[in-house]
Amino acid sequence: MPCLTTPRAAAILTGTALLLAAAPSSAMAQDACVGAAAAPSGQTLDRAAGAVVCLVNAERTRHGLRALRADGDLRQAAGRHSRHMVRREFFSHVTPTGTDLSDRLRRSGYAHGRVGETLGWGTGTPSSPTRIVAAWIASPLHHRILLGSRVRDVGVGVAAGTPQATTGRRGATYTLDTGVRATARGSASSHPAYLSKELL
């Protein structure tokens, strides 16, 4: 499917797709989050990842929820997945070799209970953190992951490039993982993963 400037959402949970016209989230949040409006480049990937966390936490605060803590293990898993999707040219929560979110988190050292993941990519302006997060917020299933009341941690990985061939426009691919670490009372896989993805 070619990359379009109008956001499209595909929810893994239901297998349905809906056409969205996502506008950027609050201008105040965008202004407060460094790098939020800029399309990422190879030199600004970390700043873009930080802007995504900032924008998501602004949305959570707006809904009376606690901010998510940045987690290095989640960030490592998310970053590897974004780079893998670009390198192998696929856009999915499951890799071509069958590795899924739980496998990736286990490899990164994140012993998890409840987890969620959202994916997104775009080219040009639609690849900015503001546009990616706005599209996720406009989709009910993505919003559910971003506003999960039982998760505490977040990790975002941004890779330069897209999982599909584009017409020479610079793009970026995003993975956002949320979770809560397993406790002594719960097993590491006792809760389902909530997955969704976004194409811009």
mmCIF file with all atom_site columns, C-alpha atoms in Angstrom:
data_model
loop_
_atom_site.group_PDB
_atom_site.id
_atom_site.type_symbol
_atom_site.label_atom_id
_atom_site.label_alt_id
_atom_site.label_comp_id
_atom_site.label_asym_id
_atom_site.label_entity_id
_atom_site.label_seq_id
_atom_site.pdbx_PDB_ins_code
_atom_site.Cartn_x
_atom_site.Cartn_y
_atom_site.Cartn_z
_atom_site.occupancy
_atom_site.B_iso_or_equiv
_atom_site.pdbx_formal_charge
_atom_site.auth_seq_id
_atom_site.auth_comp_id
_atom_site.auth_asym_id
_atom_site.auth_atom_id
_atom_site.pdbx_PDB_model_num
ATOM 1   C CA . MET A 1 1   ? 0.000   0.000   0.000  1.00 0.00 ? 1   MET A CA 1
ATOM 2   C CA . PRO A 1 2   ? 1.524   3.383   -0.908 1.00 0.00 ? 2   PRO A CA 1
ATOM 3   C CA . CYS A 1 3   ? 2.126   5.973   1.762  1.00 0.00 ? 3   CYS A CA 1
ATOM 4   C CA . LEU A 1 4   ? -0.581  8.638   1.778  1.00 0.00 ? 4   LEU A CA 1
ATOM 5   C CA . THR A 1 5   ? -0.716  12.080  3.375  1.00 0.00 ? 5   THR A CA 1
ATOM 6   C CA . THR A 1 6   ? -4.161  11.280  4.808  1.00 0.00 ? 6   THR A CA 1
ATOM 7   C CA . PRO A 1 7   ? -3.633  9.019   7.825  1.00 0.00 ? 7   PRO A CA 1
ATOM 8   C CA . ARG A 1 8   ? -4.927  5.475   7.688  1.00 0.00 ? 8   ARG A CA 1
ATOM 9   C CA . ALA A 1 9   ? -5.277  3.257   10.717 1.00 0.00 ? 9   ALA A CA 1
ATOM 10  C CA . ALA A 1 10  ? -5.315  -0.500  10.764 1.00 0.00 ? 10  ALA A CA 1
ATOM 11  C CA . ALA A 1 11  ? -6.187  -2.116  14.052 1.00 0.00 ? 11  ALA A CA 1
ATOM 12  C CA . ILE A 1 12  ? -4.743  -5.551  14.592 1.00 0.00 ? 12  ILE A CA 1
ATOM 13  C CA . LEU A 1 13  ? -7.280  -6.351  17.309 1.00 0.00 ? 13  LEU A CA 1
ATOM 14  C CA . THR A 1 14  ? -10.281 -6.184  14.994 1.00 0.00 ? 14  THR A CA 1
ATOM 15  C CA . GLY A 1 15  ? -8.800  -6.379  11.526 1.00 0.00 ? 15  GLY A CA 1
ATOM 16  C CA . THR A 1 16  ? -10.758 -3.295  10.487 1.00 0.00 ? 16  THR A CA 1
ATOM 17  C CA . ALA A 1 17  ? -9.468  -0.190  8.807  1.00 0.00 ? 17  ALA A CA 1
ATOM 18  C CA . LEU A 1 18  ? -10.771 3.334   9.010  1.00 0.00 ? 18  LEU A CA 1
ATOM 19  C CA . LEU A 1 19  ? -9.914  6.509   7.174  1.00 0.00 ? 19  LEU A CA 1
ATOM 20  C CA . LEU A 1 20  ? -8.927  9.361   9.440  1.00 0.00 ? 20  LEU A CA 1
ATOM 21  C CA . ALA A 1 21  ? -8.291  13.035  8.990  1.00 0.00 ? 21  ALA A CA 1
ATOM 22  C CA . ALA A 1 22  ? -6.089  13.538  12.020 1.00 0.00 ? 22  ALA A CA 1
ATOM 23  C CA . ALA A 1 23  ? -5.165  17.076  12.964 1.00 0.00 ? 23  ALA A CA 1
ATOM 24  C CA . PRO A 1 24  ? -2.150  17.839  15.114 1.00 0.00 ? 24  PRO A CA 1
ATOM 25  C CA . SER A 1 25  ? -2.798  17.589  18.859 1.00 0.00 ? 25  SER A CA 1
ATOM 26  C CA . SER A 1 26  ? -2.903  20.659  21.044 1.00 0.00 ? 26  SER A CA 1
ATOM 27  C CA . ALA A 1 27  ? -0.613  23.444  19.897 1.00 0.00 ? 27  ALA A CA 1
ATOM 28  C CA . MET A 1 28  ? 0.506   23.979  23.499 1.00 0.00 ? 28  MET A CA 1
ATOM 29  C CA . ALA A 1 29  ? 1.697   20.365  23.770 1.00 0.00 ? 29  ALA A CA 1
ATOM 30  C CA . GLN A 1 30  ? 3.468   20.669  20.419 1.00 0.00 ? 30  GLN A CA 1
ATOM 31  C CA . ASP A 1 31  ? 5.236   23.846  21.528 1.00 0.00 ? 31  ASP A CA 1
ATOM 32  C CA . ALA A 1 32  ? 6.317   22.256  24.826 1.00 0.00 ? 32  ALA A CA 1
ATOM 33  C CA . CYS A 1 33  ? 7.724   19.133  23.172 1.00 0.00 ? 33  CYS A CA 1
ATOM 34  C CA . VAL A 1 34  ? 11.057  19.868  21.489 1.00 0.00 ? 34  VAL A CA 1
ATOM 35  C CA . GLY A 1 35  ? 11.204  18.619  17.900 1.00 0.00 ? 35  GLY A CA 1
ATOM 36  C CA . ALA A 1 36  ? 7.531   17.622  17.776 1.00 0.00 ? 36  ALA A CA 1
ATOM 37  C CA . ALA A 1 37  ? 6.677   19.469  14.557 1.00 0.00 ? 37  ALA A CA 1
ATOM 38  C CA . ALA A 1 38  ? 9.750   18.486  12.564 1.00 0.00 ? 38  ALA A CA 1
ATOM 39  C CA . ALA A 1 39  ? 10.072  15.473  10.283 1.00 0.00 ? 39  ALA A CA 1
ATOM 40  C CA . PRO A 1 40  ? 12.920  13.397  11.764 1.00 0.00 ? 40  PRO A CA 1
ATOM 41  C CA . SER A 1 41  ? 16.274  12.997  10.065 1.00 0.00 ? 41  SER A CA 1
ATOM 42  C CA . GLY A 1 42  ? 19.097  10.598  10.820 1.00 0.00 ? 42  GLY A CA 1
ATOM 43  C CA . GLN A 1 43  ? 20.523  13.147  13.270 1.00 0.00 ? 43  GLN A CA 1
ATOM 44  C CA . THR A 1 44  ? 17.263  13.881  15.144 1.00 0.00 ? 44  THR A CA 1
ATOM 45  C CA . LEU A 1 45  ? 15.823  10.415  15.792 1.00 0.00 ? 45  LEU A CA 1
ATOM 46  C CA . ASP A 1 46  ? 16.372  10.567  19.575 1.00 0.00 ? 46  ASP A CA 1
ATOM 47  C CA . ARG A 1 47  ? 14.766  14.001  19.728 1.00 0.00 ? 47  ARG A CA 1
ATOM 48  C CA . ALA A 1 48  ? 11.764  12.692  17.761 1.00 0.00 ? 48  ALA A CA 1
ATOM 49  C CA . ALA A 1 49  ? 11.414  9.753   20.160 1.00 0.00 ? 49  ALA A CA 1
ATOM 50  C CA . GLY A 1 50  ? 11.510  12.146  23.115 1.00 0.00 ? 50  GLY A CA 1
ATOM 51  C CA . ALA A 1 51  ? 8.885   14.354  21.472 1.00 0.00 ? 51  ALA A CA 1
ATOM 52  C CA . VAL A 1 52  ? 6.559   11.348  21.078 1.00 0.00 ? 52  VAL A CA 1
ATOM 53  C CA . VAL A 1 53  ? 6.875   10.533  24.788 1.00 0.00 ? 53  VAL A CA 1
ATOM 54  C CA . CYS A 1 54  ? 6.242   14.210  25.631 1.00 0.00 ? 54  CYS A CA 1
ATOM 55  C CA . LEU A 1 55  ? 3.134   14.393  23.406 1.00 0.00 ? 55  LEU A CA 1
ATOM 56  C CA . VAL A 1 56  ? 1.723   11.114  24.756 1.00 0.00 ? 56  VAL A CA 1
ATOM 57  C CA . ASN A 1 57  ? 2.253   12.263  28.334 1.00 0.00 ? 57  ASN A CA 1
ATOM 58  C CA . ALA A 1 58  ? 0.560   15.591  27.557 1.00 0.00 ? 58  ALA A CA 1
ATOM 59  C CA . GLU A 1 59  ? -2.466  13.650  26.272 1.00 0.00 ? 59  GLU A CA 1
ATOM 60  C CA . ARG A 1 60  ? -2.463  11.423  29.358 1.00 0.00 ? 60  ARG A CA 1
ATOM 61  C CA . THR A 1 61  ? -2.303  14.481  31.632 1.00 0.00 ? 61  THR A CA 1
ATOM 62  C CA . ARG A 1 62  ? -5.215  16.020  29.731 1.00 0.00 ? 62  ARG A CA 1
ATOM 63  C CA . HIS A 1 63  ? -7.231  12.897  30.625 1.00 0.00 ? 63  HIS A CA 1
ATOM 64  C CA . GLY A 1 64  ? -6.186  12.915  34.290 1.00 0.00 ? 64  GLY A CA 1
ATOM 65  C CA . LEU A 1 65  ? -3.753  9.997   33.948 1.00 0.00 ? 65  LEU A CA 1
ATOM 66  C CA . ARG A 1 66  ? -0.222  9.783   35.307 1.00 0.00 ? 66  ARG A CA 1
ATOM 67  C CA . ALA A 1 67  ? 2.653   10.339  32.910 1.00 0.00 ? 67  ALA A CA 1
ATOM 68  C CA . LEU A 1 68  ? 4.495   7.260   31.646 1.00 0.00 ? 68  LEU A CA 1
ATOM 69  C CA . ARG A 1 69  ? 8.115   6.737   32.683 1.00 0.00 ? 69  ARG A CA 1
ATOM 70  C CA . ALA A 1 70  ? 10.718  6.355   29.960 1.00 0.00 ? 70  ALA A CA 1
ATOM 71  C CA . ASP A 1 71  ? 12.116  2.820   30.158 1.00 0.00 ? 71  ASP A CA 1
ATOM 72  C CA . GLY A 1 72  ? 15.434  1.883   28.553 1.00 0.00 ? 72  GLY A CA 1
ATOM 73  C CA . ASP A 1 73  ? 14.487  -1.762  27.937 1.00 0.00 ? 73  ASP A CA 1
ATOM 74  C CA . LEU A 1 74  ? 11.247  -0.781  26.177 1.00 0.00 ? 74  LEU A CA 1
ATOM 75  C CA . ARG A 1 75  ? 13.096  1.860   24.174 1.00 0.00 ? 75  ARG A CA 1
ATOM 76  C CA . GLN A 1 76  ? 15.700  -0.699  23.096 1.00 0.00 ? 76  GLN A CA 1
ATOM 77  C CA . ALA A 1 77  ? 12.999  -3.142  21.951 1.00 0.00 ? 77  ALA A CA 1
ATOM 78  C CA . ALA A 1 78  ? 11.065  -0.393  20.131 1.00 0.00 ? 78  ALA A CA 1
ATOM 79  C CA . GLY A 1 79  ? 14.172  0.986   18.412 1.00 0.00 ? 79  GLY A CA 1
ATOM 80  C CA . ARG A 1 80  ? 15.287  -2.417  17.192 1.00 0.00 ? 80  ARG A CA 1
ATOM 81  C CA . HIS A 1 81  ? 11.819  -3.149  15.833 1.00 0.00 ? 81  HIS A CA 1
ATOM 82  C CA . SER A 1 82  ? 11.585  0.158   13.937 1.00 0.00 ? 82  SER A CA 1
ATOM 83  C CA . ARG A 1 83  ? 15.004  -0.407  12.362 1.00 0.00 ? 83  ARG A CA 1
ATOM 84  C CA . HIS A 1 84  ? 14.140  -4.022  11.543 1.00 0.00 ? 84  HIS A CA 1
ATOM 85  C CA . MET A 1 85  ? 10.906  -2.985  9.780  1.00 0.00 ? 85  MET A CA 1
ATOM 86  C CA . VAL A 1 86  ? 12.801  -0.482  7.620  1.00 0.00 ? 86  VAL A CA 1
ATOM 87  C CA . ARG A 1 87  ? 15.640  -2.873  6.848  1.00 0.00 ? 87  ARG A CA 1
ATOM 88  C CA . ARG A 1 88  ? 13.403  -5.874  6.057  1.00 0.00 ? 88  ARG A CA 1
ATOM 89  C CA . GLU A 1 89  ? 10.590  -3.806  4.450  1.00 0.00 ? 89  GLU A CA 1
ATOM 90  C CA . PHE A 1 90  ? 7.632   -5.046  6.518  1.00 0.00 ? 90  PHE A CA 1
ATOM 91  C CA . PHE A 1 91  ? 5.101   -3.233  8.711  1.00 0.00 ? 91  PHE A CA 1
ATOM 92  C CA . SER A 1 92  ? 3.789   -5.549  11.393 1.00 0.00 ? 92  SER A CA 1
ATOM 93  C CA . HIS A 1 93  ? 3.979   -6.424  15.069 1.00 0.00 ? 93  HIS A CA 1
ATOM 94  C CA . VAL A 1 94  ? 5.294   -9.845  14.058 1.00 0.00 ? 94  VAL A CA 1
ATOM 95  C CA . THR A 1 95  ? 8.555   -10.104 12.101 1.00 0.00 ? 95  THR A CA 1
ATOM 96  C CA . PRO A 1 96  ? 8.883   -12.224 8.961  1.00 0.00 ? 96  PRO A CA 1
ATOM 97  C CA . THR A 1 97  ? 10.606  -14.859 11.128 1.00 0.00 ? 97  THR A CA 1
ATOM 98  C CA . GLY A 1 98  ? 7.747   -14.940 13.661 1.00 0.00 ? 98  GLY A CA 1
ATOM 99  C CA . THR A 1 99  ? 9.219   -12.832 16.477 1.00 0.00 ? 99  THR A CA 1
ATOM 100 C CA . ASP A 1 100 ? 6.434   -10.991 18.314 1.00 0.00 ? 100 ASP A CA 1
ATOM 101 C CA . LEU A 1 101 ? 6.208   -8.246  20.940 1.00 0.00 ? 101 LEU A CA 1
ATOM 102 C CA . SER A 1 102 ? 6.635   -10.619 23.880 1.00 0.00 ? 102 SER A CA 1
ATOM 103 C CA . ASP A 1 103 ? 9.755   -12.117 22.289 1.00 0.00 ? 103 ASP A CA 1
ATOM 104 C CA . ARG A 1 104 ? 11.240  -8.657  21.689 1.00 0.00 ? 104 ARG A CA 1
ATOM 105 C CA . LEU A 1 105 ? 10.556  -7.487  25.230 1.00 0.00 ? 105 LEU A CA 1
ATOM 106 C CA . ARG A 1 106 ? 11.993  -10.651 26.741 1.00 0.00 ? 106 ARG A CA 1
ATOM 107 C CA . ARG A 1 107 ? 15.187  -10.192 24.690 1.00 0.00 ? 107 ARG A CA 1
ATOM 108 C CA . SER A 1 108 ? 15.521  -6.587  25.848 1.00 0.00 ? 108 SER A CA 1
ATOM 109 C CA . GLY A 1 109 ? 15.184  -7.608  29.514 1.00 0.00 ? 109 GLY A CA 1
ATOM 110 C CA . TYR A 1 110 ? 11.682  -6.231  30.131 1.00 0.00 ? 110 TYR A CA 1
ATOM 111 C CA . ALA A 1 111 ? 9.795   -8.860  32.179 1.00 0.00 ? 111 ALA A CA 1
ATOM 112 C CA . HIS A 1 112 ? 6.285   -7.692  31.511 1.00 0.00 ? 112 HIS A CA 1
ATOM 113 C CA . GLY A 1 113 ? 2.749   -8.017  32.677 1.00 0.00 ? 113 GLY A CA 1
ATOM 114 C CA . ARG A 1 114 ? 0.400   -5.861  30.595 1.00 0.00 ? 114 ARG A CA 1
ATOM 115 C CA . VAL A 1 115 ? 1.904   -4.423  27.395 1.00 0.00 ? 115 VAL A CA 1
ATOM 116 C CA . GLY A 1 116 ? 0.822   -2.562  24.292 1.00 0.00 ? 116 GLY A CA 1
ATOM 117 C CA . GLU A 1 117 ? 2.386   -1.481  21.033 1.00 0.00 ? 117 GLU A CA 1
ATOM 118 C CA . THR A 1 118 ? 1.615   1.020   18.310 1.00 0.00 ? 118 THR A CA 1
ATOM 119 C CA . LEU A 1 119 ? 3.413   1.368   15.003 1.00 0.00 ? 119 LEU A CA 1
ATOM 120 C CA . GLY A 1 120 ? 3.456   4.234   12.535 1.00 0.00 ? 120 GLY A CA 1
ATOM 121 C CA . TRP A 1 121 ? 5.322   5.606   9.563  1.00 0.00 ? 121 TRP A CA 1
ATOM 122 C CA . GLY A 1 122 ? 5.089   8.517   7.214  1.00 0.00 ? 122 GLY A CA 1
ATOM 123 C CA . THR A 1 123 ? 6.994   10.668  4.745  1.00 0.00 ? 123 THR A CA 1
ATOM 124 C CA . GLY A 1 124 ? 7.544   14.410  4.769  1.00 0.00 ? 124 GLY A CA 1
ATOM 125 C CA . THR A 1 125 ? 5.527   16.425  7.291  1.00 0.00 ? 125 THR A CA 1
ATOM 126 C CA . PRO A 1 126 ? 3.227   13.479  8.153  1.00 0.00 ? 126 PRO A CA 1
ATOM 127 C CA . SER A 1 127 ? 6.299   11.730  9.604  1.00 0.00 ? 127 SER A CA 1
ATOM 128 C CA . SER A 1 128 ? 6.663   14.328  12.388 1.00 0.00 ? 128 SER A CA 1
ATOM 129 C CA . PRO A 1 129 ? 5.987   13.240  15.981 1.00 0.00 ? 129 PRO A CA 1
ATOM 130 C CA . THR A 1 130 ? 3.018   15.621  16.133 1.00 0.00 ? 130 THR A CA 1
ATOM 131 C CA . ARG A 1 131 ? 1.312   14.051  13.125 1.00 0.00 ? 131 ARG A CA 1
ATOM 132 C CA . ILE A 1 132 ? 2.088   10.468  14.163 1.00 0.00 ? 132 ILE A CA 1
ATOM 133 C CA . VAL A 1 133 ? 0.743   10.964  17.699 1.00 0.00 ? 133 VAL A CA 1
ATOM 134 C CA . ALA A 1 134 ? -2.295  12.911  16.432 1.00 0.00 ? 134 ALA A CA 1
ATOM 135 C CA . ALA A 1 135 ? -3.188  10.008  14.132 1.00 0.00 ? 135 ALA A CA 1
ATOM 136 C CA . TRP A 1 136 ? -2.823  7.528   16.991 1.00 0.00 ? 136 TRP A CA 1
ATOM 137 C CA . ILE A 1 137 ? -5.017  9.704   19.235 1.00 0.00 ? 137 ILE A CA 1
ATOM 138 C CA . ALA A 1 138 ? -7.698  9.936   16.530 1.00 0.00 ? 138 ALA A CA 1
ATOM 139 C CA . SER A 1 139 ? -7.937  6.126   16.339 1.00 0.00 ? 139 SER A CA 1
ATOM 140 C CA . PRO A 1 140 ? -9.879  4.530   19.238 1.00 0.00 ? 140 PRO A CA 1
ATOM 141 C CA . LEU A 1 141 ? -7.686  1.433   19.429 1.00 0.00 ? 141 LEU A CA 1
ATOM 142 C CA . HIS A 1 142 ? -4.457  3.431   19.334 1.00 0.00 ? 142 HIS A CA 1
ATOM 143 C CA . HIS A 1 143 ? -5.878  5.833   21.905 1.00 0.00 ? 143 HIS A CA 1
ATOM 144 C CA . ARG A 1 144 ? -6.661  2.879   24.171 1.00 0.00 ? 144 ARG A CA 1
ATOM 145 C CA . ILE A 1 145 ? -2.975  1.902   24.175 1.00 0.00 ? 145 ILE A CA 1
ATOM 146 C CA . LEU A 1 146 ? -1.728  5.454   24.776 1.00 0.00 ? 146 LEU A CA 1
ATOM 147 C CA . LEU A 1 147 ? -4.203  6.036   27.621 1.00 0.00 ? 147 LEU A CA 1
ATOM 148 C CA . GLY A 1 148 ? -3.938  2.641   29.331 1.00 0.00 ? 148 GLY A CA 1
ATOM 149 C CA . SER A 1 149 ? -4.425  3.245   33.055 1.00 0.00 ? 149 SER A CA 1
ATOM 150 C CA . ARG A 1 150 ? -2.596  0.068   34.069 1.00 0.00 ? 150 ARG A CA 1
ATOM 151 C CA . VAL A 1 151 ? 0.669   0.723   32.231 1.00 0.00 ? 151 VAL A CA 1
ATOM 152 C CA . ARG A 1 152 ? 3.513   2.697   33.773 1.00 0.00 ? 152 ARG A CA 1
ATOM 153 C CA . ASP A 1 153 ? 6.401   2.570   31.303 1.00 0.00 ? 153 ASP A CA 1
ATOM 154 C CA . VAL A 1 154 ? 7.012   3.677   27.724 1.00 0.00 ? 154 VAL A CA 1
ATOM 155 C CA . GLY A 1 155 ? 9.729   3.252   25.148 1.00 0.00 ? 155 GLY A CA 1
ATOM 156 C CA . VAL A 1 156 ? 9.792   4.796   21.679 1.00 0.00 ? 156 VAL A CA 1
ATOM 157 C CA . GLY A 1 157 ? 12.073  3.893   18.797 1.00 0.00 ? 157 GLY A CA 1
ATOM 158 C CA . VAL A 1 158 ? 12.267  5.959   15.602 1.00 0.00 ? 158 VAL A CA 1
ATOM 159 C CA . ALA A 1 159 ? 14.136  4.790   12.508 1.00 0.00 ? 159 ALA A CA 1
ATOM 160 C CA . ALA A 1 160 ? 15.036  6.816   9.451  1.00 0.00 ? 160 ALA A CA 1
ATOM 161 C CA . GLY A 1 161 ? 13.289  5.410   6.392  1.00 0.00 ? 161 GLY A CA 1
ATOM 162 C CA . THR A 1 162 ? 10.049  3.599   5.727  1.00 0.00 ? 162 THR A CA 1
ATOM 163 C CA . PRO A 1 163 ? 9.013   -0.059  5.603  1.00 0.00 ? 163 PRO A CA 1
ATOM 164 C CA . GLN A 1 164 ? 7.801   0.368   2.021  1.00 0.00 ? 164 GLN A CA 1
ATOM 165 C CA . ALA A 1 165 ? 9.363   1.971   -1.027 1.00 0.00 ? 165 ALA A CA 1
ATOM 166 C CA . THR A 1 166 ? 8.517   5.665   -1.367 1.00 0.00 ? 166 THR A CA 1
ATOM 167 C CA . THR A 1 167 ? 9.094   8.124   -4.175 1.00 0.00 ? 167 THR A CA 1
ATOM 168 C CA . GLY A 1 168 ? 12.285  9.613   -2.772 1.00 0.00 ? 168 GLY A CA 1
ATOM 169 C CA . ARG A 1 169 ? 10.661  11.495  0.097  1.00 0.00 ? 169 ARG A CA 1
ATOM 170 C CA . ARG A 1 170 ? 12.391  11.250  3.450  1.00 0.00 ? 170 ARG A CA 1
ATOM 171 C CA . GLY A 1 171 ? 10.399  9.269   5.994  1.00 0.00 ? 171 GLY A CA 1
ATOM 172 C CA . ALA A 1 172 ? 10.444  7.796   9.479  1.00 0.00 ? 172 ALA A CA 1
ATOM 173 C CA . THR A 1 173 ? 9.109   4.649   11.134 1.00 0.00 ? 173 THR A CA 1
ATOM 174 C CA . TYR A 1 174 ? 7.925   4.606   14.753 1.00 0.00 ? 174 TYR A CA 1
ATOM 175 C CA . THR A 1 175 ? 7.373   1.932   17.383 1.00 0.00 ? 175 THR A CA 1
ATOM 176 C CA . LEU A 1 176 ? 5.873   2.839   20.765 1.00 0.00 ? 176 LEU A CA 1
ATOM 177 C CA . ASP A 1 177 ? 5.796   0.147   23.458 1.00 0.00 ? 177 ASP A CA 1
ATOM 178 C CA . THR A 1 178 ? 3.987   0.555   26.783 1.00 0.00 ? 178 THR A CA 1
ATOM 179 C CA . GLY A 1 179 ? 3.993   -1.782  29.725 1.00 0.00 ? 179 GLY A CA 1
ATOM 180 C CA . VAL A 1 180 ? 4.060   -2.530  33.385 1.00 0.00 ? 180 VAL A CA 1
ATOM 181 C CA . ARG A 1 181 ? 6.774   -4.778  34.739 1.00 0.00 ? 181 ARG A CA 1
ATOM 182 C CA . ALA A 1 182 ? 5.667   -8.152  36.075 1.00 0.00 ? 182 ALA A CA 1
ATOM 183 C CA . THR A 1 183 ? 5.330   -8.395  39.828 1.00 0.00 ? 183 THR A CA 1
ATOM 184 C CA . ALA A 1 184 ? 6.051   -11.381 42.028 1.00 0.00 ? 184 ALA A CA 1
ATOM 185 C CA . ARG A 1 185 ? 2.288   -12.093 42.047 1.00 0.00 ? 185 ARG A CA 1
ATOM 186 C CA . GLY A 1 186 ? 1.863   -12.104 38.250 1.00 0.00 ? 186 GLY A CA 1
ATOM 187 C CA . SER A 1 187 ? 3.565   -14.087 35.554 1.00 0.00 ? 187 SER A CA 1
ATOM 188 C CA . ALA A 1 188 ? 5.455   -12.330 32.794 1.00 0.00 ? 188 ALA A CA 1
ATOM 189 C CA . SER A 1 189 ? 2.785   -13.117 30.229 1.00 0.00 ? 189 SER A CA 1
ATOM 190 C CA . SER A 1 190 ? -0.391  -13.006 32.318 1.00 0.00 ? 190 SER A CA 1
ATOM 191 C CA . HIS A 1 191 ? -1.948  -10.108 30.407 1.00 0.00 ? 191 HIS A CA 1
ATOM 192 C CA . PRO A 1 192 ? -2.687  -9.755  26.710 1.00 0.00 ? 192 PRO A CA 1
ATOM 193 C CA . ALA A 1 193 ? -0.760  -7.448  24.440 1.00 0.00 ? 193 ALA A CA 1
ATOM 194 C CA . TYR A 1 194 ? -2.755  -4.721  22.707 1.00 0.00 ? 194 TYR A CA 1
ATOM 195 C CA . LEU A 1 195 ? -1.452  -4.025  19.255 1.00 0.00 ? 195 LEU A CA 1
ATOM 196 C CA . SER A 1 196 ? -2.248  -1.483  16.572 1.00 0.00 ? 196 SER A CA 1
ATOM 197 C CA . LYS A 1 197 ? -0.464  0.203   13.712 1.00 0.00 ? 197 LYS A CA 1
ATOM 198 C CA . GLU A 1 198 ? -0.654  3.447   11.771 1.00 0.00 ? 198 GLU A CA 1
ATOM 199 C CA . LEU A 1 199 ? 0.209   4.335   8.204  1.00 0.00 ? 199 LEU A CA 1
ATOM 200 C CA . LEU A 1 200 ? 0.591   8.010   7.335  1.00 0.00 ? 200 LEU A CA 1
#
